[in-house]
Short mmCIF file of C-alpha atoms and ligand atoms in Angstrom, two decimals:
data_model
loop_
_atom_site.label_atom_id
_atom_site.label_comp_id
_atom_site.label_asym_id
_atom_site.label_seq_id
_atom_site.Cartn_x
_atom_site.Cartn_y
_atom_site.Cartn_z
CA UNK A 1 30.76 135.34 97.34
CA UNK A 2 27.43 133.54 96.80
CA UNK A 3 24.41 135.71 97.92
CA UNK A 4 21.28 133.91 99.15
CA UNK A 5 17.73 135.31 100.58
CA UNK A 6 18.34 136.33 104.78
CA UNK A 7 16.99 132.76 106.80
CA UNK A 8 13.51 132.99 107.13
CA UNK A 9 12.35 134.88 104.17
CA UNK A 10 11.39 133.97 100.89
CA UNK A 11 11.71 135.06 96.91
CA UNK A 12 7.95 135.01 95.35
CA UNK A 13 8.59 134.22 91.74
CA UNK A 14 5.98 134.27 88.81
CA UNK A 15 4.25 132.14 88.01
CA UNK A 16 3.50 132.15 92.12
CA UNK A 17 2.86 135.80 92.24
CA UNK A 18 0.05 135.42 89.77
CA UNK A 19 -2.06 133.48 92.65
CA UNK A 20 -1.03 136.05 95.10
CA UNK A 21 -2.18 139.18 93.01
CA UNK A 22 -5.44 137.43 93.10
CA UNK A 23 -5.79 136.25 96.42
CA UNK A 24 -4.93 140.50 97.05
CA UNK A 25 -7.42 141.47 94.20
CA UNK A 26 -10.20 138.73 95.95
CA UNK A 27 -9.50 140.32 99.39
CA UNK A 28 -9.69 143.71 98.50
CA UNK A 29 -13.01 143.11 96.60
CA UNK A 30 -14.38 141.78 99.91
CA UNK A 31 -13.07 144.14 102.07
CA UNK A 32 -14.79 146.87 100.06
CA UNK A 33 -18.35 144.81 99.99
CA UNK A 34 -18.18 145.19 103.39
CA UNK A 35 -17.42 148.76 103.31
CA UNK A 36 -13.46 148.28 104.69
CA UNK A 37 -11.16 150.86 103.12
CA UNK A 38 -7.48 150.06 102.42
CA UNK A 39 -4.84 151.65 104.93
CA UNK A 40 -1.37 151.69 104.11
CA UNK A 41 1.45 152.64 106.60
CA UNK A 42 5.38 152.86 107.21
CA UNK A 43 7.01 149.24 107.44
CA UNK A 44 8.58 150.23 110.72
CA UNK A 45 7.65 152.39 113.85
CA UNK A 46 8.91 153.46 116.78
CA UNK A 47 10.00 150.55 119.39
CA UNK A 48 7.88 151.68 121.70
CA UNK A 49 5.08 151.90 119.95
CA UNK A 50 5.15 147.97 119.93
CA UNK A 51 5.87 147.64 122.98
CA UNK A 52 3.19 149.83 124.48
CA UNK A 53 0.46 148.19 122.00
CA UNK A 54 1.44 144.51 121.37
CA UNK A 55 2.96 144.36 125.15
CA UNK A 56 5.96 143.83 126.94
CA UNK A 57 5.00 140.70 127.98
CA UNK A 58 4.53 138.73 124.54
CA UNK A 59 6.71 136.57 122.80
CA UNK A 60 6.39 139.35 120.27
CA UNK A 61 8.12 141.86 122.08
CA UNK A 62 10.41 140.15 124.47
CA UNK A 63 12.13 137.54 121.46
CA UNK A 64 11.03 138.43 117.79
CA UNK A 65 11.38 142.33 117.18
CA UNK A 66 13.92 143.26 114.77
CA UNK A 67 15.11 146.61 116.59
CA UNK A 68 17.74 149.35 115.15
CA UNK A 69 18.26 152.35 116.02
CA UNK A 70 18.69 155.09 112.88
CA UNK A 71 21.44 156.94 112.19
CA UNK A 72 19.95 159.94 114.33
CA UNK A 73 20.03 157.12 117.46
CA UNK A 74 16.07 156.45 117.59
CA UNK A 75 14.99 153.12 118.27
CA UNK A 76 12.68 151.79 115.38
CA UNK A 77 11.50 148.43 114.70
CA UNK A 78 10.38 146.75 111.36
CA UNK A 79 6.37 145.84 112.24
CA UNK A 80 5.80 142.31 113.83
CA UNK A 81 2.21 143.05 113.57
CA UNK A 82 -0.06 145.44 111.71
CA UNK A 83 -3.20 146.77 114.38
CA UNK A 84 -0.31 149.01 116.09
CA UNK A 85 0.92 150.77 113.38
CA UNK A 86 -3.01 151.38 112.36
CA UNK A 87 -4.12 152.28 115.77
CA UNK A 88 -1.01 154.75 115.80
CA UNK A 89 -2.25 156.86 112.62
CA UNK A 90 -6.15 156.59 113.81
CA UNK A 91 -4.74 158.46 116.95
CA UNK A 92 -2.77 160.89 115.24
CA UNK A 93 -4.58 161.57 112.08
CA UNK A 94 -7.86 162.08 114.53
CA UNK A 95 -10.00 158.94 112.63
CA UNK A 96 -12.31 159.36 115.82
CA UNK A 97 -14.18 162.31 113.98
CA UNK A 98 -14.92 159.98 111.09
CA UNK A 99 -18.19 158.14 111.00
CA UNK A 100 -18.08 155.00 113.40
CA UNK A 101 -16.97 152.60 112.81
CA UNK A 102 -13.89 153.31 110.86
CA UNK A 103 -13.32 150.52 108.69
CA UNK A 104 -9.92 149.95 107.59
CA UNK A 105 -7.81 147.07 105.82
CA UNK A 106 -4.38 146.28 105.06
CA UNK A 107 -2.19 144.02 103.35
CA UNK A 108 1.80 144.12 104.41
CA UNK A 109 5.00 142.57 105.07
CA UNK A 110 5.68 141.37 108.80
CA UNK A 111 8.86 140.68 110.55
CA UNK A 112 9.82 138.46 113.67
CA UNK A 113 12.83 137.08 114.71
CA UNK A 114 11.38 133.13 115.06
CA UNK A 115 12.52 129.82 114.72
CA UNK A 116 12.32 129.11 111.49
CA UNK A 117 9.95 126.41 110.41
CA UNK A 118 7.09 125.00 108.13
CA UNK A 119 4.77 128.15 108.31
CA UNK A 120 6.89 130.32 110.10
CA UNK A 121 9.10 132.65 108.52
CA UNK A 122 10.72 135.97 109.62
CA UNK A 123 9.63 138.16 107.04
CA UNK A 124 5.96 137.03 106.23
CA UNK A 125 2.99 138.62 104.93
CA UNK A 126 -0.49 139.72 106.53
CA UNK A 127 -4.09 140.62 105.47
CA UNK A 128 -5.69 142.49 108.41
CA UNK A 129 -9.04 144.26 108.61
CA UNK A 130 -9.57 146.58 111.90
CA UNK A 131 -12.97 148.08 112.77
CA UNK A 132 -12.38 150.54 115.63
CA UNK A 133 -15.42 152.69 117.74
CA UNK A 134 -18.16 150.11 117.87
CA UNK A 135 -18.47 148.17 121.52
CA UNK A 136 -20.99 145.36 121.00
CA UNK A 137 -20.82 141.64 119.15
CA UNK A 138 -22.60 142.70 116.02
CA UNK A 139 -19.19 144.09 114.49
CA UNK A 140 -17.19 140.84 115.89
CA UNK A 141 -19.67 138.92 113.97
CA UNK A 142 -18.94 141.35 110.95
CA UNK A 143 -15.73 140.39 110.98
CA UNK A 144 -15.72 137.08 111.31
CA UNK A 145 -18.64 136.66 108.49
CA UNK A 146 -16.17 139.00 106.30
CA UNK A 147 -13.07 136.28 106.66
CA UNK A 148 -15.72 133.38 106.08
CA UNK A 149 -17.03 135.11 102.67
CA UNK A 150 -13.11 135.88 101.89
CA UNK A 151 -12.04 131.78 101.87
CA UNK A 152 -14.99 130.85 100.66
CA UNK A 153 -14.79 133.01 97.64
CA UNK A 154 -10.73 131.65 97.74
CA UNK A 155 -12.42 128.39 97.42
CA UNK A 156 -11.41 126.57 100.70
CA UNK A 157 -13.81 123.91 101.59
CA UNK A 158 -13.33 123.79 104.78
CA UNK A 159 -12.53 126.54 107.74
CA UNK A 160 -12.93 125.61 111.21
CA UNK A 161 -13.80 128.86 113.53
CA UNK A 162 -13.08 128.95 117.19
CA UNK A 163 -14.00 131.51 119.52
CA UNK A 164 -13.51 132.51 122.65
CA UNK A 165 -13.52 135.28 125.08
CA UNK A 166 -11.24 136.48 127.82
CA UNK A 167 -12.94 138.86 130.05
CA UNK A 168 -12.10 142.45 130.35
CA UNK A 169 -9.72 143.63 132.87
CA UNK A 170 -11.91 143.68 135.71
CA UNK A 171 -13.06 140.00 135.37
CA UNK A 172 -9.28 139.18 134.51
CA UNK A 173 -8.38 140.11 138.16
CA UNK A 174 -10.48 137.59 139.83
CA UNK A 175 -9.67 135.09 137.10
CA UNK A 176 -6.11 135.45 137.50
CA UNK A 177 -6.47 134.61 141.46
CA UNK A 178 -8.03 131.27 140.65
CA UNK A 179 -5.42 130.54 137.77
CA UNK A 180 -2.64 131.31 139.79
CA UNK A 181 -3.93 129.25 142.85
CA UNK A 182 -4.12 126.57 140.61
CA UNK A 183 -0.88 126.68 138.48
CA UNK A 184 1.10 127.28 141.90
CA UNK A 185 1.68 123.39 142.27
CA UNK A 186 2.70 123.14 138.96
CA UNK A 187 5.19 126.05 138.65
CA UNK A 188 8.26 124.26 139.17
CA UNK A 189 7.07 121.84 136.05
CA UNK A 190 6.39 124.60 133.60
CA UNK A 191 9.11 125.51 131.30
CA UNK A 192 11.53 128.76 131.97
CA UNK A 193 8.95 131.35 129.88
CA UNK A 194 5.77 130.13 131.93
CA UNK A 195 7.50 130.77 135.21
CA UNK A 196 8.13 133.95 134.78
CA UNK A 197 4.57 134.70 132.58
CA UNK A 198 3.42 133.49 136.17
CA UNK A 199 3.85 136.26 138.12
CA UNK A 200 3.60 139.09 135.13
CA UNK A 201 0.65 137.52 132.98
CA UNK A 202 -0.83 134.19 133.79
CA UNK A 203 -3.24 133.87 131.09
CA UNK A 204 -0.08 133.68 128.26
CA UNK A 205 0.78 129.97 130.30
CA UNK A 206 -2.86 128.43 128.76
CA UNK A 207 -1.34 129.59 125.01
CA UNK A 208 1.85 128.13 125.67
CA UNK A 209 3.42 126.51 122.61
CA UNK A 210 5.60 123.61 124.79
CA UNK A 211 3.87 120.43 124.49
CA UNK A 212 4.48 119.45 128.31
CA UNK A 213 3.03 123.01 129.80
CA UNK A 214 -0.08 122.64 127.61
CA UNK A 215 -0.29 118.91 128.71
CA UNK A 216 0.52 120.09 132.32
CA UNK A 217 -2.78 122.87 132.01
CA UNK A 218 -5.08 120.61 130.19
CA UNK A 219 -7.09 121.02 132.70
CA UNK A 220 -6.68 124.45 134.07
CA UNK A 221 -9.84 127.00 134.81
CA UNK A 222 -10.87 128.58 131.96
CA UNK A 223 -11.30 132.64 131.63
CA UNK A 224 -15.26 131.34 130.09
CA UNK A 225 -16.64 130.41 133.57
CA UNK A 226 -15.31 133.66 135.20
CA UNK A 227 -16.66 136.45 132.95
CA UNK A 228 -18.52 139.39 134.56
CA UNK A 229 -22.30 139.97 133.59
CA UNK A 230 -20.77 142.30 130.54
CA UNK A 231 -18.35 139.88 129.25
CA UNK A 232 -20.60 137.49 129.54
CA UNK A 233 -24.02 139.16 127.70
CA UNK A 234 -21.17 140.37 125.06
CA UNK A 235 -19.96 136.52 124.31
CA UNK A 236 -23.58 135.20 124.53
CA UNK A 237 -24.33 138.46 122.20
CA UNK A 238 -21.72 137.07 119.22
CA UNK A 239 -22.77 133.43 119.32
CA UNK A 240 -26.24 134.67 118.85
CA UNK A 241 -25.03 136.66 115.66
CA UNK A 242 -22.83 133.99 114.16
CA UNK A 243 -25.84 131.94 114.60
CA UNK A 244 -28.03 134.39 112.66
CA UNK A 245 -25.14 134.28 109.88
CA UNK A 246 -25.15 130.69 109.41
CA UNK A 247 -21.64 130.89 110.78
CA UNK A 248 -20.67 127.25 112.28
CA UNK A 249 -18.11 127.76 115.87
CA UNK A 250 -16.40 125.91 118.21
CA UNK A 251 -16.05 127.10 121.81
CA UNK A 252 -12.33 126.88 122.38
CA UNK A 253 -11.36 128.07 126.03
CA UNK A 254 -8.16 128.08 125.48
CA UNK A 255 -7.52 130.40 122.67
CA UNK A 256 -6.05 133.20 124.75
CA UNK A 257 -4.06 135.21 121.48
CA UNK A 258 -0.65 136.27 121.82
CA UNK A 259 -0.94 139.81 122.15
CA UNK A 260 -1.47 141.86 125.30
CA UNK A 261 -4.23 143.95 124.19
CA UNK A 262 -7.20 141.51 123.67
CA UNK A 263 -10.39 141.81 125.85
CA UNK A 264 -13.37 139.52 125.05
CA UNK A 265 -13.94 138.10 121.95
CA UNK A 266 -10.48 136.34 120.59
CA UNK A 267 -11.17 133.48 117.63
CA UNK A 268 -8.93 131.88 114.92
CA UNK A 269 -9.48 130.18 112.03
CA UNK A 270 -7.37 126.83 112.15
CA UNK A 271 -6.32 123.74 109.63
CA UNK A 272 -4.57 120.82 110.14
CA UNK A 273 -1.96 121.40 107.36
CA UNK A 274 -0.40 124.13 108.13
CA UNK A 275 2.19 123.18 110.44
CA UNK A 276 2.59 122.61 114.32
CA UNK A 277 0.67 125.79 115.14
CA UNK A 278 -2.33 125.06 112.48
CA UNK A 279 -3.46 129.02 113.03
CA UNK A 280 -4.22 130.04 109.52
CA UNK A 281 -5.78 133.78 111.08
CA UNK A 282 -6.37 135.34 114.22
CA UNK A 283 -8.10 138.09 115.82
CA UNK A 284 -9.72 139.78 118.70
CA UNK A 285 -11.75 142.42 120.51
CA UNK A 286 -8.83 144.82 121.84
CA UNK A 287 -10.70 147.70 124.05
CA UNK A 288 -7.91 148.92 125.89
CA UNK A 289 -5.35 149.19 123.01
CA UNK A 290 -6.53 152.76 122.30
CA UNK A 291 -5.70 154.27 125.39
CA UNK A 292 -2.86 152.26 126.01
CA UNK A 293 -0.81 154.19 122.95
CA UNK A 294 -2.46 157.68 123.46
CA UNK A 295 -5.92 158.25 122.36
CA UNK A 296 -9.26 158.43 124.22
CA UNK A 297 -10.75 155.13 125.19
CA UNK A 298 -12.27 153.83 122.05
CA UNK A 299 -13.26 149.83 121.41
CA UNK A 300 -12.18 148.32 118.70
CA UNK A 301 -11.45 144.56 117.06
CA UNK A 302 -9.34 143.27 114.39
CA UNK A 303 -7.88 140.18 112.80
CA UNK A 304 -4.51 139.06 110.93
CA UNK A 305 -4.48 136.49 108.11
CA UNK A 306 -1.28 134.88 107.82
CA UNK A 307 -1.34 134.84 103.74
CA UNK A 308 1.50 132.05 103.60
CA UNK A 309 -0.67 129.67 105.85
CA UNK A 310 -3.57 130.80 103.76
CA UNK A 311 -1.59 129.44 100.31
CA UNK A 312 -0.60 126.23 102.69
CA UNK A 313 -4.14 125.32 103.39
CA UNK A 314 -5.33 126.34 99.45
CA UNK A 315 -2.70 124.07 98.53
CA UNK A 316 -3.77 121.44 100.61
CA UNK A 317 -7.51 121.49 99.81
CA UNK A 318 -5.98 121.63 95.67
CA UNK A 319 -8.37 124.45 95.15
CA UNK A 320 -8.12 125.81 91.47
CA UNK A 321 -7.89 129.63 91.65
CA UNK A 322 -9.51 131.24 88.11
CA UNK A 323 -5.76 132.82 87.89
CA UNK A 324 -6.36 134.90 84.45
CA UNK A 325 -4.32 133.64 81.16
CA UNK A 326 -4.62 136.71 78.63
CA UNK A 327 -3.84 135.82 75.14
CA UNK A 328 -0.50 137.14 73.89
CA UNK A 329 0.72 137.38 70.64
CA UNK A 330 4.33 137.14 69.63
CA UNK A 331 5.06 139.77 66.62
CA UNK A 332 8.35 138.28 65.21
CA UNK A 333 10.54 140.31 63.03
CA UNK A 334 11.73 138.72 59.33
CA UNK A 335 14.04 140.60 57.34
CA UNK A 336 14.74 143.93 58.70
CA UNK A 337 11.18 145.03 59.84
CA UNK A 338 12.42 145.46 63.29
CA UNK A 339 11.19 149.00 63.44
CA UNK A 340 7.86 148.33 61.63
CA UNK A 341 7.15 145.08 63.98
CA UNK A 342 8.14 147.34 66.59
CA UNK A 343 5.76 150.08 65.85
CA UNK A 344 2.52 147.21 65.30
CA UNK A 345 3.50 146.03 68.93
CA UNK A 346 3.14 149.72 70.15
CA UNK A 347 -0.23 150.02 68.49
CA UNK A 348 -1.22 147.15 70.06
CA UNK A 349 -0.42 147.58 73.36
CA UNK A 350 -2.22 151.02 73.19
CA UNK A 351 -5.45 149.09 72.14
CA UNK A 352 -5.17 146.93 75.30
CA UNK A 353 -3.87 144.06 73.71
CA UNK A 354 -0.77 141.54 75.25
CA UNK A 355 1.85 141.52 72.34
CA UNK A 356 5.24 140.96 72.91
CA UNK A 357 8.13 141.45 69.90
CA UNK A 358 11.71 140.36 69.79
CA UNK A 359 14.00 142.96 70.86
CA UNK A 360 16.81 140.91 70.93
CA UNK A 361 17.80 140.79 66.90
CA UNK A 362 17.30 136.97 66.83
CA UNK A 363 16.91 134.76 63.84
CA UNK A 364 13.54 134.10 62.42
CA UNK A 365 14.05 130.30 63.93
CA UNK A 366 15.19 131.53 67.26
CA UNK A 367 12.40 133.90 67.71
CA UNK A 368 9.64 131.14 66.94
CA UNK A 369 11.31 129.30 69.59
CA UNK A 370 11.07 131.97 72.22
CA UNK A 371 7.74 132.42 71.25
CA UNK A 372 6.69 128.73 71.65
CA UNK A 373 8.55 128.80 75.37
CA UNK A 374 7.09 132.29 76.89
CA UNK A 375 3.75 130.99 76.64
CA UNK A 376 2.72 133.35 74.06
CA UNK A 377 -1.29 132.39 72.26
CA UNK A 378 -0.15 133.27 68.64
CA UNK A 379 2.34 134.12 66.22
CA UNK A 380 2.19 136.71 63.68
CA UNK A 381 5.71 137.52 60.85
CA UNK A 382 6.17 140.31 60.00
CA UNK A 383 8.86 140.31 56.71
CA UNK A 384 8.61 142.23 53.35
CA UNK A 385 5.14 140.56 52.10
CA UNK A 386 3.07 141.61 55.18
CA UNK A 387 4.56 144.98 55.32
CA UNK A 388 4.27 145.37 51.68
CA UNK A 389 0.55 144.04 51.91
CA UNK A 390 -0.44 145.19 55.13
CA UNK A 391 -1.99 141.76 55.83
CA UNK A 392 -0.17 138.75 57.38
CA UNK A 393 -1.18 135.43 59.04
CA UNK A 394 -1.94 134.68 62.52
CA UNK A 395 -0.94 131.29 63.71
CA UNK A 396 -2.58 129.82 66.95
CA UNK A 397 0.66 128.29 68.30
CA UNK A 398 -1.92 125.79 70.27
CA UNK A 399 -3.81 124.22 67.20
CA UNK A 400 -1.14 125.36 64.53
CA UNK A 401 -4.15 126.54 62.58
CA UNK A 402 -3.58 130.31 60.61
CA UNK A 403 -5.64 132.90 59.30
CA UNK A 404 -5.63 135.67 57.46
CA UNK A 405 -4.84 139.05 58.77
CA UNK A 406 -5.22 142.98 57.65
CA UNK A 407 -2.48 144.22 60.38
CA UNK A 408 -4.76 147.03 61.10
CA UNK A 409 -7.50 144.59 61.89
CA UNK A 410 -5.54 142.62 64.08
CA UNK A 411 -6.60 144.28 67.31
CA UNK A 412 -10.11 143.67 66.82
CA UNK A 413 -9.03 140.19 66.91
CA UNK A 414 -7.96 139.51 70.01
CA UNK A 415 -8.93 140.22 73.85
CA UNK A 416 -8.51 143.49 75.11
CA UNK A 417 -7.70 144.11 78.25
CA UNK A 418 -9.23 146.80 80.28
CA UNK A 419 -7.74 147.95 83.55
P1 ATP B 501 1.48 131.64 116.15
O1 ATP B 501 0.70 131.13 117.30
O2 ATP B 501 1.42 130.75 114.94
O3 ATP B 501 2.87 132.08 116.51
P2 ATP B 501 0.65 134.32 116.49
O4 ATP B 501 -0.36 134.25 117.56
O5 ATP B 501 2.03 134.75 116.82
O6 ATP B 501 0.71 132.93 115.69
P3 ATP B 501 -0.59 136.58 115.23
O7 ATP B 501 0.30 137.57 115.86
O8 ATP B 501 -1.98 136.49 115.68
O9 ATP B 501 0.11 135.16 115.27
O10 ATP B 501 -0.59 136.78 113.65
C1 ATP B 501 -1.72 136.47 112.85
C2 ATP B 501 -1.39 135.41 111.82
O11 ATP B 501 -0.16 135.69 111.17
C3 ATP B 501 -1.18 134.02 112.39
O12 ATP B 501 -2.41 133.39 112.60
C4 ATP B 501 -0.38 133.35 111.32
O13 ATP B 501 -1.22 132.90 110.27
C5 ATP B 501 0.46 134.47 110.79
N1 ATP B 501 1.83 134.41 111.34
C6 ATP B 501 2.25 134.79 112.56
N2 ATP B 501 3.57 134.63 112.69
C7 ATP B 501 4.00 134.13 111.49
C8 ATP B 501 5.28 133.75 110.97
N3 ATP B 501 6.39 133.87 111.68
N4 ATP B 501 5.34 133.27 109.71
C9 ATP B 501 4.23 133.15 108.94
N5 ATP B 501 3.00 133.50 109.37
C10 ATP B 501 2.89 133.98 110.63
MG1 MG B 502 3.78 133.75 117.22
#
């Protein structure tokens, strides 16, 4: 039998997980600037957790969860998302005593049962910052100023920001009405998902992914031009700090986000080359979430970075990431110094230095060959004369040139490494 990785997911190999431990290190050094701490939770909750908090009316929910229950017949589900999970542990560990805002980011594994496409995989990865107790447009702007520093410091040229904002419940009402009235001639054209989204939650039809509904509601009235004084002061609010930031937008009235939970301000960071859906991140003001799984009323507003779109668009733009090279010498054995060459490796891997020895009991000729093909700087023998003299010669395997050693010199050297 011939095993292969499920559909949908993916094997990161090195060199590839070199650019990912720095696009992590790169994001966490951000996050901290700006005074985000990390969070890091179970991969899978209970169902209903999800379905309470990203909604039983998303695609999320009703099509991609992968659900089991346990061997004790609970029903858990491997996260689609990660603001859930958080929001479920700022509940129950009682964050709402710490100072406001709590700041908190992750990175994690997510998992939705899609179709499988360029971009879109079942198990895929997310960087997510949530900033939960603060109500007005200063922390939106925050957030959205943190993400801009974070692919700029990536080295993407170019991000294009949309925002928009979808009202709070009580403006959603009236807004609904008007949608409704003017989808109702339509219905029968929409496909099988929008009819029902009709009657349960209009807004979802404007996000719709099927090129003939959003043809069909090009033109359909936008959540913008019915926001209540609120809304309205609160979207005004962020394009007033964006603008402070020197933080270029688009209006785009018909980002509406996928999730249930958003109120307000909703944005996403988009590109043209990563696939059909071009959303590289997305995010959003989600007041109500709070209550909705338990806790006291508390605003809050997050975003999710898809990290495999984000290495689509690097890719794209050809940025260069500074991925660190250390130098690392080969020690190989001659004679039978095995134990000696062993023990230099030891010392110098204590000191901080990359050193590598064979440990395989190759010949002389096959060890120099290993060495030359695992990338290693330098070369040093180690056979009777070195041990007998202490001193042997270092050979740069780049220019070929040598020089002369005292073994107990060598780690001054080369590079240390400090961690
Ligand atoms: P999309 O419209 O592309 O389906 P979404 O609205 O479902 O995205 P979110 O739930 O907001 O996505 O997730 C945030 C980010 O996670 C997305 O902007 C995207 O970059 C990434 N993402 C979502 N689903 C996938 C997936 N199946 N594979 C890879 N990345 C994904
Ligand atoms: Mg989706």
């Amino acid at each position: 039998m011939k095993f292969t990785a499920p559909k949908g997911t993916r094997d990161l190999l090195p060199p590839e997980t070199t650019a990912w431990q720095y696009a992590e290190q790169v994001f966490c050094e951000v996050c901290h600037r700006f005074g985000y701490q990390e969070i890091r939770l179970p991969t899978f909750e209970q169902t209903a957790l999800f379905q309470r908090g990203v909604g039983e009316t998303t695609d999320v929910v009703q099509k991609e969860m992968y659900t089991f229950d346990d061997k004790g017949g609970r029903s858990m589900t491997l996260r689609p998302e990660g603001t859930a999970g958080v929001v479920r542990s700022y509940i129950e560990n009682g964050m709402a005593s710490w100072p406001s805002p709590v700041r908190l980011f992750y990175m994690i594994t997510a998992f939705r049962y899609e179709n499988v496409q360029k971009g879109r995989y079942r198990e895929f990865h997310q960087f997510g910052c949530e900033a939960i107790g603060a109500e007005g447009p200063a922390i939106d702007a925050e957030l959205i100023s943190l993400l801009d520093l974070y692919f700029k410091t990536m080295g993407l040229k170019e991000t294009s920001l949309r925002i928009n904002s979808i009202g709070c419940p009580q403006c959603r009402e009236q807004y609904h009405r008007v949608l409704k009235a003017w989808l109702k001639p339509h219905l029968t054209k929409l496909c099988a998902n929008c009819q029902e989204r009709f009657e349960r939650n209009p807004l979802r039809i404007i996000d719709c992914k099927e090129e003939n509904c959003a043809r069909l509601t090009a033109d359909a009235p936008a959540q913008m031009d019915y926001l209540c004084q609120t809304c309205g002061d609160h979207f005004n609010g962020l394009q007033h700090q964006l603008r402070l930031l020197d933080l270029p937008f688009v209006i785009d009235r018909r980002i509406v986000r996928g999730l249930d939970y958003y109120t307000r301000t909703v944005f996403e960071f988009v590109s043209g080359h990563v696939g059909t859906q071009g959303t590289i991140c997305g995010g959003g003001r989600y007041d109500g979430l709070i209550a909705a799984v338990g806790g006291s009323a508390t605003p809050g507003i997050g975003f999710a970075l898809g990290v495999e779109r984000l290495f689509m668009e690097l890719q794209a733009q050809e940025v260069q990431m500074p991925l660190p090279q250390p130098a690392r010498l080969f020690i190989a054995v001659a004679g039978n110094h095995a134990d000696e060459a062993a023990r230099l490796c030891s010392r110098l891997r204590r000191s901080g230095i990359y050193a590598d020895v064979d440990t395989m009991g190759r010949s002389l000729k096959a060890q120099m060959k290993y060495a030359g093909k695992s990338g290693a700087a330098a070369v040093l023998v180690l056979g009777d004369d070195e041990v007998n003299s202490g001193t042997g010669r270092l050979r740069d395997l780049a220019s070929g040139q040598e020089i002369e050693v005292a073994l107990d010199q060598l780690k001054n050297l080369l590079q240390p490494r400090t961690v």
